[in-house]
Amino acid sequence: IWIDQSVTIAVRLANVDAPEIGRPACRAERAIADAAKATVEGLADDRLFLRNISLGKYAGRVVAEVDTLDGTNIGAHLVSIGQAVPDGVEDPWCLESATPSDGNASSAPAQSSAP
């Protein structure tokens, strides 16, 4: 990288699982994803530091820990405010939502309480 040159790259936050924007499993996941994106944009201040960078499993994306100029770890911050979970923890985004993100009703059969 040369002086006065900038580079844009897609980054997956290391050590956390954040909700999906592109293919959410439900409306709740999309809403939390949008909120998480707004949180990151609010913290970014146009400059971020990447640490422990590795290649992602998808082309054009890296996995890294991301810190703000004041040292706030973005992944840890998102976890602390409920907009992400640590890696290995089940995604809670759709547990309370029975409505798929495409608006179709659930196809699960109704349960009868008759004896």
XYZ file of N, CA, C and O in Angstrom:
460
model
N 0.849 -1.172 0.000
C 0.000 0.000 0.000
C 0.890 1.230 0.000
O 1.830 1.336 0.772
N 0.570 2.145 -0.873
C 1.332 3.384 -0.990
C 0.738 4.471 -0.127
O -0.409 4.395 0.306
N 1.488 5.506 0.103
C 1.020 6.654 0.881
C -0.224 7.236 0.215
O -0.307 7.339 -1.001
N -1.189 7.636 1.036
C -2.452 8.218 0.592
C -3.299 7.263 -0.247
O -4.144 7.688 -1.023
N -3.085 5.981 -0.113
C -3.892 4.999 -0.815
C -4.738 4.267 0.226
O -4.280 3.978 1.328
N -5.976 3.973 -0.110
C -6.824 3.223 0.812
C -7.240 1.908 0.166
O -7.258 1.787 -1.054
N -7.559 0.957 1.013
C -7.955 -0.367 0.552
C -9.260 -0.729 1.254
O -9.408 -0.525 2.458
N -10.191 -1.267 0.503
C -11.444 -1.735 1.073
C -11.470 -3.249 0.978
O -11.202 -3.802 -0.092
N -11.789 -3.913 2.094
C -11.832 -5.369 2.116
C -12.954 -5.826 3.034
O -13.255 -5.171 4.034
N -13.587 -6.933 2.679
C -14.629 -7.513 3.524
C -13.953 -8.267 4.664
O -13.005 -9.015 4.450
N -14.460 -8.053 5.883
C -13.875 -8.671 7.066
C -14.967 -9.368 7.865
O -16.012 -8.780 8.148
N -14.696 -10.620 8.221
C -15.562 -11.343 9.156
C -14.921 -11.188 10.528
O -13.723 -11.392 10.686
N -15.716 -10.810 11.512
C -15.187 -10.644 12.866
C -14.784 -11.996 13.430
O -15.573 -12.945 13.418
N -13.555 -12.082 13.931
C -13.055 -13.322 14.526
C -13.687 -13.547 15.895
O -14.003 -12.595 16.607
N -13.869 -14.798 16.234
C -14.302 -15.237 17.566
C -15.731 -14.892 17.937
O -16.120 -15.052 19.094
N -16.513 -14.391 17.004
C -17.924 -14.107 17.284
C -18.779 -14.564 16.115
O -18.299 -14.721 14.992
N -20.046 -14.762 16.401
C -21.018 -15.067 15.360
C -22.031 -13.935 15.385
O -22.738 -13.740 16.377
N -22.059 -13.167 14.331
C -22.991 -12.048 14.219
C -24.133 -12.459 13.293
O -23.973 -13.332 12.444
N -25.293 -11.848 13.429
C -26.426 -12.193 12.577
C -26.155 -11.851 11.109
O -25.388 -10.945 10.807
N -26.797 -12.602 10.221
C -26.597 -12.434 8.782
C -27.456 -11.308 8.220
O -28.640 -11.218 8.514
N -26.848 -10.485 7.387
C -27.597 -9.449 6.675
C -28.096 -10.011 5.347
O -29.241 -9.825 4.978
N -27.228 -10.717 4.639
C -27.544 -11.186 3.291
C -28.574 -12.289 3.211
O -29.430 -12.281 2.339
N -28.499 -13.254 4.120
C -29.443 -14.374 4.105
C -29.913 -14.692 5.521
O -29.613 -15.750 6.063
N -30.669 -13.781 6.128
C -31.141 -14.037 7.484
C -32.160 -15.179 7.496
O -32.901 -15.374 6.531
N -32.206 -15.923 8.589
C -33.143 -17.038 8.721
C -34.534 -16.573 9.146
O -35.499 -17.320 8.999
N -34.634 -15.359 9.673
C -35.918 -14.832 10.119
C -35.838 -13.302 10.163
O -34.767 -12.723 10.041
N -36.979 -12.681 10.366
C -37.023 -11.214 10.430
C -36.223 -10.672 11.608
O -35.578 -9.635 11.513
N -36.288 -11.371 12.731
C -35.559 -10.916 13.923
C -34.059 -10.883 13.648
O -33.368 -9.946 14.059
N -33.539 -11.897 12.944
C -32.112 -11.916 12.632
C -31.740 -10.722 11.765
O -30.728 -10.070 11.991
N -32.568 -10.400 10.788
C -32.285 -9.257 9.909
C -32.297 -7.957 10.697
O -31.443 -7.084 10.503
N -33.247 -7.816 11.618
C -33.327 -6.586 12.417
C -32.088 -6.429 13.305
O -31.523 -5.335 13.409
N -31.645 -7.532 13.916
C -30.456 -7.469 14.770
C -29.220 -7.220 13.915
O -28.314 -6.489 14.309
N -29.181 -7.811 12.722
C -28.052 -7.591 11.806
C -27.955 -6.121 11.413
O -26.864 -5.544 11.399
N -29.088 -5.513 11.107
C -29.093 -4.092 10.756
C -28.621 -3.235 11.931
O -27.862 -2.283 11.760
N -29.065 -3.586 13.135
C -28.636 -2.849 14.331
C -27.135 -3.022 14.562
O -26.436 -2.053 14.896
N -26.622 -4.245 14.372
C -25.189 -4.491 14.553
C -24.373 -3.699 13.534
O -23.333 -3.132 13.869
N -24.857 -3.651 12.301
C -24.155 -2.879 11.266
C -24.104 -1.403 11.662
O -23.056 -0.754 11.537
N -25.217 -0.877 12.142
C -25.257 0.525 12.568
C -24.305 0.760 13.746
O -23.623 1.791 13.806
N -24.225 -0.196 14.658
C -23.313 -0.084 15.795
C -21.870 -0.010 15.309
O -21.102 0.854 15.742
N -21.503 -0.913 14.406
C -20.130 -0.931 13.887
C -19.827 0.359 13.144
O -18.766 0.960 13.331
N -20.754 0.808 12.321
C -20.533 2.058 11.582
C -20.375 3.237 12.541
O -19.581 4.140 12.306
N -21.121 3.227 13.645
C -21.014 4.301 14.630
C -19.687 4.285 15.378
O -19.165 5.324 15.750
N -19.132 3.086 15.579
C -17.855 2.965 16.284
C -16.657 3.194 15.373
O -15.583 3.576 15.826
N -16.825 2.949 14.083
C -15.690 2.897 13.158
C -14.939 4.215 13.001
O -13.720 4.212 12.931
N -15.627 5.325 12.905
C -14.975 6.616 12.738
C -13.994 6.605 11.555
O -12.920 7.183 11.615
N -14.331 5.867 10.504
C -13.568 5.776 9.250
C -12.226 5.052 9.361
O -11.546 4.871 8.377
N -11.796 4.658 10.555
C -10.522 3.955 10.700
C -10.668 2.850 11.733
O -11.206 3.069 12.812
N -10.163 1.691 11.377
C -10.172 0.539 12.263
C -8.828 -0.161 12.194
O -8.103 -0.033 11.210
N -8.513 -0.899 13.229
C -7.290 -1.705 13.241
C -7.670 -3.171 13.157
O -8.550 -3.626 13.895
N -7.006 -3.904 12.266
C -7.221 -5.344 12.142
C -6.062 -6.072 12.798
O -4.905 -5.720 12.580
N -6.384 -7.098 13.613
C -5.363 -7.912 14.269
C -5.647 -9.376 13.982
O -6.783 -9.761 13.736
N -4.605 -10.194 14.082
C -4.746 -11.640 13.908
C -5.521 -11.975 12.630
O -6.513 -12.695 12.656
N -5.059 -11.445 11.536
C -5.727 -11.585 10.242
C -5.427 -12.954 9.638
O -4.292 -13.403 9.621
N -6.487 -13.601 9.141
C -6.315 -14.860 8.419
C -7.265 -14.856 7.222
O -8.200 -14.055 7.161
N -7.000 -15.737 6.277
C -7.873 -15.833 5.110
C -9.203 -16.435 5.510
O -9.253 -17.398 6.282
N -10.273 -15.873 4.982
C -11.590 -16.431 5.223
C -11.835 -17.598 4.284
O -11.075 -17.829 3.349
N -12.916 -18.338 4.534
C -13.201 -19.477 3.662
C -13.861 -19.042 2.350
O -14.001 -19.830 1.446
N -14.268 -17.792 2.259
C -14.843 -17.267 1.030
C -13.870 -16.285 0.399
O -13.221 -15.506 1.096
N -13.778 -16.301 -0.899
C -12.846 -15.427 -1.625
C -13.159 -13.959 -1.361
O -14.311 -13.564 -1.264
N -12.104 -13.187 -1.206
C -12.270 -11.750 -1.041
C -12.570 -11.300 0.372
O -12.850 -10.132 0.603
N -12.529 -12.217 1.338
C -12.847 -11.847 2.714
C -11.780 -12.407 3.647
O -11.288 -13.498 3.437
N -11.455 -11.629 4.665
C -10.525 -12.097 5.686
C -11.270 -12.216 7.010
O -12.354 -11.661 7.189
N -10.667 -12.943 7.940
C -11.179 -13.053 9.307
C -10.172 -12.338 10.194
O -8.966 -12.575 10.076
N -10.649 -11.458 11.056
C -9.731 -10.688 11.900
C -10.441 -10.157 13.132
O -11.658 -9.998 13.147
N -9.647 -9.886 14.165
C -10.146 -9.119 15.292
C -10.074 -7.662 14.861
O -9.102 -7.240 14.234
N -11.107 -6.906 15.170
C -11.200 -5.524 14.719
C -11.339 -4.608 15.923
O -12.209 -4.810 16.768
N -10.453 -3.616 15.992
C -10.461 -2.650 17.090
C -10.656 -1.238 16.548
O -10.215 -0.913 15.442
N -11.277 -0.387 17.364
C -11.407 1.028 17.026
C -10.127 1.750 17.417
O -9.243 1.184 18.057
N -10.039 3.020 17.079
C -8.870 3.814 17.428
C -8.649 3.894 18.934
O -7.521 3.953 19.404
N -9.751 3.873 19.712
C -9.592 3.954 21.173
C -9.395 2.583 21.828
O -9.349 2.480 23.051
N -9.282 1.522 21.012
C -8.993 0.197 21.543
C -10.197 -0.683 21.804
O -10.057 -1.801 22.293
N -11.391 -0.212 21.487
C -12.590 -1.035 21.674
C -12.573 -2.184 20.675
O -12.434 -1.964 19.474
N -12.714 -3.416 21.174
C -12.796 -4.577 20.294
C -14.238 -4.682 19.818
O -15.161 -4.837 20.627
N -14.438 -4.576 18.519
C -15.790 -4.535 17.950
C -16.565 -5.816 18.240
O -17.723 -5.764 18.627
N -15.935 -6.971 18.058
C -16.625 -8.234 18.313
C -17.075 -8.347 19.755
O -18.231 -8.700 20.042
N -16.187 -8.044 20.690
C -16.532 -8.114 22.116
C -17.636 -7.126 22.457
O -18.537 -7.429 23.253
N -17.597 -5.951 21.849
C -18.633 -4.948 22.099
C -19.990 -5.443 21.604
O -20.993 -5.327 22.315
N -20.029 -6.006 20.405
C -21.294 -6.529 19.874
C -21.850 -7.634 20.769
O -23.059 -7.702 21.006
N -20.973 -8.501 21.277
C -21.419 -9.550 22.202
C -21.985 -8.918 23.475
O -23.052 -9.323 23.961
N -21.315 -7.905 24.006
C -21.740 -7.293 25.266
C -23.100 -6.617 25.169
O -23.800 -6.498 26.176
N -23.498 -6.185 23.973
C -24.800 -5.527 23.811
C -25.833 -6.432 23.145
O -26.901 -5.983 22.757
N -25.507 -7.723 22.991
C -26.473 -8.692 22.475
C -26.654 -8.705 20.974
O -27.626 -9.264 20.471
N -25.722 -8.103 20.237
C -25.836 -8.082 18.780
C -24.927 -9.110 18.117
O -24.823 -9.146 16.894
N -24.294 -9.966 18.907
C -23.477 -11.076 18.422
C -23.324 -12.038 19.594
O -23.636 -11.691 20.738
N -22.872 -13.257 19.297
C -22.592 -14.250 20.342
C -21.184 -14.785 20.121
O -20.661 -14.740 19.003
N -20.541 -15.293 21.177
C -19.217 -15.896 20.983
C -19.309 -17.105 20.053
O -20.343 -17.790 20.018
N -18.251 -17.374 19.299
C -18.215 -18.569 18.455
C -18.559 -19.787 19.300
O -18.131 -19.906 20.449
N -19.335 -20.696 18.726
C -19.694 -21.928 19.408
C -20.984 -21.850 20.202
O -21.499 -22.860 20.653
N -21.531 -20.648 20.372
C -22.801 -20.480 21.069
C -23.913 -20.478 20.024
O -23.781 -19.855 18.969
N -25.003 -21.170 20.324
C -26.115 -21.237 19.371
C -26.663 -19.834 19.096
O -26.854 -19.035 20.015
N -26.926 -19.569 17.821
C -27.505 -18.278 17.439
C -28.891 -18.138 18.063
O -29.758 -18.975 17.828
N -29.134 -17.085 18.835
C -30.447 -16.899 19.448
C -31.420 -16.078 18.607
O -32.551 -15.866 18.997
N -30.973 -15.623 17.458
C -31.741 -14.625 16.694
C -33.165 -15.071 16.389
O -34.085 -14.274 16.452
N -33.354 -16.325 16.029
C -34.672 -16.772 15.564
C -35.390 -17.661 16.569
O -36.450 -18.197 16.265
N -34.854 -17.836 17.759
C -35.476 -18.728 18.731
C -36.859 -18.258 19.157
O -37.743 -19.064 19.380
N -37.061 -16.954 19.267
C -38.360 -16.426 19.686
C -39.235 -16.040 18.513
O -40.390 -15.712 18.683
N -38.697 -16.099 17.312
C -39.452 -15.686 16.132
C -39.844 -16.913 15.330
O -38.996 -17.680 14.918
N -41.134 -17.098 15.105
C -41.593 -18.239 14.314
C -41.872 -17.840 12.877
O -42.270 -18.656 12.075
N -41.683 -16.563 12.534
C -41.971 -16.097 11.187
C -40.704 -16.033 10.364
O -39.785 -15.313 10.706
N -40.630 -16.804 9.256
C -39.444 -16.726 8.400
C -39.287 -15.334 7.806
O -40.256 -14.580 7.699
N -38.066 -15.001 7.406
C -37.776 -13.662 6.898
C -38.492 -13.345 5.598
O -38.669 -12.208 5.246
N -38.948 -14.382 4.873
C -39.635 -14.107 3.605
C -41.120 -13.829 3.829
O -41.857 -13.583 2.881
N -41.575 -13.901 5.085
C -42.955 -13.564 5.389
C -43.914 -14.730 5.295
O -45.082 -14.604 5.632
N -43.460 -15.906 4.846
C -44.336 -17.065 4.778
C -44.570 -17.615 6.172
O -43.691 -17.621 7.005
N -45.764 -18.115 6.403
C -46.061 -18.694 7.705
C -45.323 -20.010 7.864
O -44.951 -20.667 6.895
N -45.138 -20.407 9.101
C -44.456 -21.657 9.398
C -45.232 -22.818 8.819
O -46.462 -22.841 8.850
N -44.539 -23.818 8.304
C -45.202 -24.968 7.720
C -45.361 -26.096 8.722
O -45.800 -27.177 8.370
N -45.025 -25.870 9.987
C -45.166 -26.904 11.005
C -46.644 -27.179 11.249
O -47.460 -26.262 11.298
N -47.036 -28.461 11.392
C -48.439 -28.776 11.623
C -48.888 -28.286 12.985
O -48.115 -28.218 13.927
N -50.165 -27.955 13.095
C -50.716 -27.510 14.371
C -50.797 -28.690 15.330
O -51.104 -29.802 14.920
N -50.547 -28.439 16.601
C -50.611 -29.469 17.628
C -52.010 -29.476 18.233
O -52.568 -28.424 18.517
N -52.566 -30.628 18.445
C -53.872 -30.747 19.052
C -53.699 -31.037 20.535
O -52.867 -31.823 20.932
N -54.531 -30.417 21.388
C -54.476 -30.684 22.811
C -55.585 -31.616 23.246
O -55.782 -31.867 24.410
N -56.343 -32.154 22.293
C -57.438 -33.082 22.637
C -56.859 -34.427 23.064
O -55.858 -34.863 22.525
N -57.552 -35.113 24.032
C -57.047 -36.412 24.509
C -57.149 -37.506 23.506
O -57.788 -37.606 22.585
